[in-house]
Amino acid sequence: MTASSAKLIWFTDPQLIPAGRINYDIDPLARLDACLDRIEQEHPDADGCVITGDLTHWGEESAYQLLAERLSSLDYPVYLIPGNHDDRGLLAQYFPDLPVIAGDYVQFSVPVGDAHLIFLDTLDDGKRGGRLCQARLNWLQQQMELTSGPLFLFMHHPPLAVGIPNMDKDALANADEFVACIEPYKERIAHLFFGHLHRHVNGCWNGISFSCLPSLVHQTPMEMENDKPGYVSPEPPVYGVIQLQGKNVLVHSHAFMHDAPRINSRTCQRYQP
Ligand SMILES: [Fe+2]
Ligand SMILES: [Fe+2]
């Protein structure tokens, strides 16, 4: 993207499973299809679509195949990174254009004018929590060193605890090394985007603003004292719209597939178009 502004669609944690199967009483493929229908209708002018990991739930080959089929309908580039539920090899197999670095980690940088979107692979094979090994941190350091201008970072695992103990135990395990890596470049990091939490969380961490969206499927209960709630929340799926302009960023979110009817704002009756 050569222009200094961009509109990106963002959703996270679609956790696809083979067609016809249900998980947590949810059909993840129906959720993905509904999301893609909406973004194609509502945002045909987008410059790209970002999915911040947990692309599949159990990592089956047929789930990646479905994802590739469905995403091929979009008219703009799709930027994918893996989460803890993913299989990096199958991801690369079904998305052969996805850039990888030495070690087959899915990390890449996309210019937007003078700014750069930097996508990081925090998958630590076999673990729920994430990690950025030395090879991935070295690549990140090199990208930050070789570029100038604002940086927007995208990753699956949050590098901080957010006060939801059920999820905080599986954050980025070596967040201290990540912090040390980005410290010299912190002033240029305009925003940090991550998934994994299956909840809305926005804030500022070490001077860096961040956003996390709910997933396309089951959500994490709002339980700040209970580290094993034993249920998933039925809150609706969400997609986001990221608007970038130089170092400025706006993040909108849109919940869809919920049962609440539209109410006419003047009559307070059911809205009839
Ligand atoms: Fe997830
Ligand atoms: Fe995750």
Short mmCIF file of C-alpha atoms and ligand atoms in Angstrom, two decimals:
data_model
loop_
_atom_site.label_atom_id
_atom_site.label_comp_id
_atom_site.label_asym_id
_atom_site.label_seq_id
_atom_site.Cartn_x
_atom_site.Cartn_y
_atom_site.Cartn_z
CA MET A 1 0.00 0.00 0.00
CA THR A 2 1.66 3.18 -1.15
CA ALA A 3 -0.92 5.71 0.13
CA SER A 4 -0.38 6.97 3.68
CA SER A 5 -3.89 5.92 4.68
CA ALA A 6 -5.54 2.52 4.70
CA LYS A 7 -8.77 0.89 5.76
CA LEU A 8 -8.36 -2.62 7.07
CA ILE A 9 -11.00 -5.11 8.13
CA TRP A 10 -9.92 -6.96 11.24
CA PHE A 11 -11.36 -10.05 12.85
CA THR A 12 -9.81 -12.65 15.07
CA ASP A 13 -10.06 -16.22 16.30
CA PRO A 14 -12.48 -17.67 13.71
CA GLN A 15 -11.44 -21.14 15.01
CA LEU A 16 -12.77 -23.01 11.98
CA ILE A 17 -13.50 -26.72 12.21
CA PRO A 18 -14.51 -29.15 9.46
CA ALA A 19 -17.77 -28.26 7.67
CA GLY A 20 -20.95 -29.49 9.35
CA ARG A 21 -19.46 -29.68 12.84
CA ILE A 22 -20.48 -27.67 15.86
CA ASN A 23 -18.26 -26.44 18.69
CA TYR A 24 -19.63 -24.85 21.88
CA ASP A 25 -23.06 -24.97 20.19
CA ILE A 26 -21.71 -22.68 17.45
CA ASP A 27 -21.13 -23.37 13.75
CA PRO A 28 -17.81 -21.56 13.11
CA LEU A 29 -18.19 -21.80 9.33
CA ALA A 30 -21.59 -20.09 9.48
CA ARG A 31 -19.98 -17.34 11.58
CA LEU A 32 -17.16 -16.88 9.07
CA ASP A 33 -19.57 -16.83 6.14
CA ALA A 34 -21.78 -14.25 7.87
CA CYS A 35 -18.74 -12.10 8.63
CA LEU A 36 -17.44 -12.27 5.06
CA ASP A 37 -20.91 -11.46 3.67
CA ARG A 38 -21.13 -8.40 5.86
CA ILE A 39 -17.68 -7.06 5.17
CA GLU A 40 -18.09 -7.59 1.44
CA GLN A 41 -21.39 -5.65 1.52
CA GLU A 42 -20.40 -2.99 4.02
CA HIS A 43 -16.71 -2.42 3.21
CA PRO A 44 -16.01 -3.12 -0.46
CA ASP A 45 -13.49 -0.25 -0.33
CA ALA A 46 -11.21 -1.92 2.24
CA ASP A 47 -7.51 -2.18 1.45
CA GLY A 48 -6.98 -5.47 3.27
CA CYS A 49 -8.23 -7.91 5.87
CA VAL A 50 -6.28 -8.95 8.97
CA ILE A 51 -6.99 -12.11 10.97
CA THR A 52 -4.97 -12.29 14.19
CA GLY A 53 -4.68 -16.02 14.73
CA ASP A 54 -6.55 -19.07 15.96
CA LEU A 55 -7.66 -19.47 12.38
CA THR A 56 -8.75 -23.03 13.20
CA HIS A 57 -9.76 -24.69 16.45
CA TRP A 58 -8.25 -28.14 16.14
CA GLY A 59 -5.85 -27.52 13.26
CA GLU A 60 -7.34 -30.02 10.79
CA GLU A 61 -6.30 -29.84 7.16
CA SER A 62 -9.93 -29.53 5.98
CA ALA A 63 -10.40 -26.48 8.20
CA TYR A 64 -7.48 -24.69 6.48
CA GLN A 65 -8.84 -25.77 3.12
CA LEU A 66 -12.23 -24.23 3.98
CA LEU A 67 -10.61 -21.04 5.22
CA ALA A 68 -8.59 -20.68 2.01
CA GLU A 69 -11.71 -21.28 -0.11
CA ARG A 70 -13.79 -18.75 1.77
CA LEU A 71 -11.12 -16.03 1.93
CA SER A 72 -10.50 -16.32 -1.79
CA SER A 73 -13.79 -14.45 -2.31
CA LEU A 74 -12.32 -11.23 -0.91
CA ASP A 75 -11.13 -8.64 -3.42
CA TYR A 76 -8.30 -7.40 -1.24
CA PRO A 77 -5.24 -8.99 0.39
CA VAL A 78 -5.66 -11.05 3.56
CA TYR A 79 -2.95 -10.89 6.22
CA LEU A 80 -2.93 -14.00 8.42
CA ILE A 81 -0.89 -14.96 11.46
CA PRO A 82 -1.13 -18.15 13.52
CA GLY A 83 -2.41 -18.55 17.06
CA ASN A 84 -2.02 -21.33 19.58
CA HIS A 85 -4.78 -23.41 17.94
CA ASP A 86 -3.01 -23.36 14.57
CA ASP A 87 -0.72 -25.64 12.61
CA ARG A 88 1.97 -23.52 11.00
CA GLY A 89 2.76 -26.12 8.33
CA LEU A 90 -0.84 -26.43 7.15
CA LEU A 91 -1.25 -22.67 7.22
CA ALA A 92 1.75 -22.30 4.89
CA GLN A 93 0.48 -25.15 2.70
CA TYR A 94 -2.95 -23.60 2.13
CA PHE A 95 -1.70 -20.01 1.93
CA PRO A 96 1.48 -20.43 -0.11
CA ASP A 97 1.80 -16.68 -0.71
CA LEU A 98 2.08 -15.99 3.02
CA PRO A 99 5.63 -14.74 3.69
CA VAL A 100 7.74 -16.73 6.14
CA ILE A 101 11.13 -16.08 7.70
CA ALA A 102 13.92 -18.56 8.46
CA GLY A 103 12.45 -21.28 10.69
CA ASP A 104 9.15 -21.07 8.75
CA TYR A 105 7.72 -18.50 11.14
CA VAL A 106 4.89 -16.45 9.62
CA GLN A 107 6.25 -12.94 10.07
CA PHE A 108 6.09 -10.14 7.56
CA SER A 109 5.90 -6.41 7.13
CA VAL A 110 3.52 -4.42 4.91
CA PRO A 111 4.17 -0.74 4.09
CA VAL A 112 1.35 1.81 4.29
CA GLY A 113 2.96 5.00 3.04
CA ASP A 114 5.76 5.70 5.53
CA ALA A 115 4.23 3.41 8.14
CA HIS A 116 4.67 -0.35 8.45
CA LEU A 117 2.29 -3.05 9.58
CA ILE A 118 4.38 -5.72 11.29
CA PHE A 119 2.86 -9.17 11.71
CA LEU A 120 4.33 -11.48 14.36
CA ASP A 121 4.03 -15.23 14.84
CA THR A 122 3.65 -16.00 18.58
CA LEU A 123 2.75 -19.68 18.18
CA ASP A 124 4.73 -21.87 20.59
CA ASP A 125 3.99 -25.36 19.23
CA GLY A 126 1.96 -27.50 21.61
CA LYS A 127 1.37 -24.71 24.15
CA ARG A 128 -1.65 -22.49 24.81
CA GLY A 129 0.55 -19.56 25.71
CA GLY A 130 2.73 -17.75 23.17
CA ARG A 131 6.44 -17.12 22.66
CA LEU A 132 8.65 -15.04 20.41
CA CYS A 133 11.89 -17.00 20.14
CA GLN A 134 15.22 -15.28 19.48
CA ALA A 135 14.91 -15.77 15.70
CA ARG A 136 11.54 -14.02 15.65
CA LEU A 137 12.72 -11.25 17.98
CA ASN A 138 15.84 -10.73 15.85
CA TRP A 139 13.67 -10.36 12.75
CA LEU A 140 11.43 -7.86 14.56
CA GLN A 141 14.45 -5.86 15.74
CA GLN A 142 15.81 -5.82 12.19
CA GLN A 143 12.49 -4.61 10.75
CA MET A 144 12.27 -1.82 13.29
CA GLU A 145 15.89 -0.84 12.62
CA LEU A 146 15.58 -0.88 8.83
CA THR A 147 12.40 1.22 8.68
CA SER A 148 11.45 4.69 9.78
CA GLY A 149 7.97 6.02 10.44
CA PRO A 150 5.09 4.65 12.48
CA LEU A 151 4.79 0.95 13.30
CA PHE A 152 1.57 -0.99 13.82
CA LEU A 153 2.16 -4.39 15.40
CA PHE A 154 -0.17 -7.38 15.00
CA MET A 155 0.17 -10.58 17.04
CA HIS A 156 -2.05 -13.31 18.47
CA HIS A 157 -1.00 -13.43 22.12
CA PRO A 158 -1.17 -10.35 24.35
CA PRO A 159 2.16 -9.38 25.90
CA LEU A 160 0.42 -8.33 29.12
CA ALA A 161 -2.00 -9.60 31.75
CA VAL A 162 -5.43 -7.96 31.42
CA GLY A 163 -7.07 -9.10 34.66
CA ILE A 164 -8.94 -12.11 33.23
CA PRO A 165 -7.10 -14.93 35.01
CA ASN A 166 -8.52 -17.65 32.74
CA MET A 167 -6.64 -16.04 29.83
CA ASP A 168 -3.74 -14.29 31.54
CA LYS A 169 -2.04 -17.60 32.28
CA ASP A 170 -1.68 -18.12 28.51
CA ALA A 171 -0.36 -14.74 27.41
CA LEU A 172 3.03 -14.19 25.71
CA ALA A 173 5.34 -16.17 27.97
CA ASN A 174 8.48 -14.13 27.29
CA ALA A 175 6.88 -10.69 27.30
CA ASP A 176 9.98 -9.32 29.08
CA GLU A 177 12.16 -10.17 26.07
CA PHE A 178 9.59 -8.61 23.72
CA VAL A 179 9.58 -5.46 25.87
CA ALA A 180 13.39 -5.27 25.75
CA CYS A 181 13.34 -5.73 21.95
CA ILE A 182 10.80 -2.97 21.24
CA GLU A 183 12.02 -0.52 23.91
CA PRO A 184 14.41 1.48 21.63
CA TYR A 185 11.67 1.86 19.00
CA LYS A 186 8.71 2.36 21.33
CA GLU A 187 8.06 5.95 20.32
CA ARG A 188 7.32 4.77 16.78
CA ILE A 189 4.87 2.02 17.78
CA ALA A 190 1.54 3.68 17.03
CA HIS A 191 -0.70 0.78 18.08
CA LEU A 192 -0.64 -2.90 19.01
CA PHE A 193 -3.38 -5.30 17.88
CA PHE A 194 -3.89 -8.79 19.28
CA GLY A 195 -6.48 -11.55 19.58
CA HIS A 196 -6.57 -14.66 21.78
CA LEU A 197 -8.60 -13.13 24.62
CA HIS A 198 -12.02 -13.54 22.93
CA ARG A 199 -13.04 -10.26 24.58
CA HIS A 200 -12.93 -6.54 23.90
CA VAL A 201 -9.95 -5.08 25.74
CA ASN A 202 -8.45 -1.69 24.92
CA GLY A 203 -5.82 0.21 26.83
CA CYS A 204 -2.33 1.55 26.99
CA TRP A 205 0.60 -0.62 28.03
CA ASN A 206 4.11 0.75 28.57
CA GLY A 207 3.01 3.81 26.61
CA ILE A 208 1.67 1.74 23.68
CA SER A 209 -2.06 1.83 22.90
CA PHE A 210 -3.62 -1.54 22.11
CA SER A 211 -6.85 -3.20 21.02
CA CYS A 212 -8.22 -6.72 21.26
CA LEU A 213 -11.52 -7.85 19.71
CA PRO A 214 -13.93 -10.61 20.68
CA SER A 215 -13.67 -13.71 18.50
CA LEU A 216 -15.92 -14.80 15.66
CA VAL A 217 -17.09 -17.72 17.83
CA HIS A 218 -17.37 -18.33 21.61
CA GLN A 219 -16.35 -15.50 23.95
CA THR A 220 -14.47 -15.53 27.25
CA PRO A 221 -16.68 -14.83 30.27
CA MET A 222 -16.17 -11.49 32.04
CA GLU A 223 -14.85 -13.23 35.16
CA MET A 224 -12.07 -11.28 36.89
CA GLU A 225 -11.78 -13.51 39.97
CA ASN A 226 -12.40 -17.00 38.56
CA ASP A 227 -9.59 -18.69 36.64
CA LYS A 228 -11.82 -21.59 35.51
CA PRO A 229 -15.33 -20.31 34.79
CA GLY A 230 -16.44 -23.61 33.23
CA TYR A 231 -18.60 -21.99 30.53
CA VAL A 232 -18.22 -19.81 27.47
CA SER A 233 -19.98 -16.49 27.01
CA PRO A 234 -22.69 -16.16 24.35
CA GLU A 235 -21.74 -12.57 23.49
CA PRO A 236 -21.98 -11.99 19.71
CA PRO A 237 -19.15 -12.12 17.18
CA VAL A 238 -17.43 -8.91 16.16
CA TYR A 239 -15.45 -7.59 13.25
CA GLY A 240 -13.38 -4.44 13.39
CA VAL A 241 -12.54 -1.65 10.98
CA ILE A 242 -9.07 -0.14 11.34
CA GLN A 243 -8.49 3.25 9.75
CA LEU A 244 -4.87 4.28 9.48
CA GLN A 245 -3.68 7.75 8.55
CA GLY A 246 0.02 8.36 9.10
CA LYS A 247 0.58 7.62 12.79
CA ASN A 248 -3.10 8.01 13.65
CA VAL A 249 -5.39 5.04 14.06
CA LEU A 250 -9.10 4.50 14.65
CA VAL A 251 -10.50 1.09 15.56
CA HIS A 252 -14.23 0.53 15.17
CA SER A 253 -15.96 -2.69 16.13
CA HIS A 254 -19.24 -4.08 14.89
CA ALA A 255 -21.11 -6.87 16.68
CA PHE A 256 -23.27 -8.93 14.34
CA MET A 257 -25.41 -12.10 14.53
CA HIS A 258 -27.21 -11.08 17.68
CA ASP A 259 -30.96 -11.42 18.23
CA ALA A 260 -31.78 -7.93 19.44
CA PRO A 261 -34.12 -6.18 16.95
CA ARG A 262 -33.54 -2.67 15.61
CA ILE A 263 -35.68 -0.08 17.41
CA ASN A 264 -36.94 3.05 15.68
CA SER A 265 -35.15 5.95 17.38
CA ARG A 266 -38.24 8.25 17.17
CA THR A 267 -41.14 5.91 17.92
CA CYS A 268 -39.31 3.39 20.16
CA GLN A 269 -41.18 0.67 18.26
CA ARG A 270 -39.59 -2.07 16.18
CA TYR A 271 -37.74 -0.44 13.28
CA GLN A 272 -39.33 -1.01 9.85
CA PRO A 273 -37.15 0.23 6.99
FE FE B 1 -8.79 -18.22 20.32
FE FE B 2 -5.45 -18.22 21.24
#
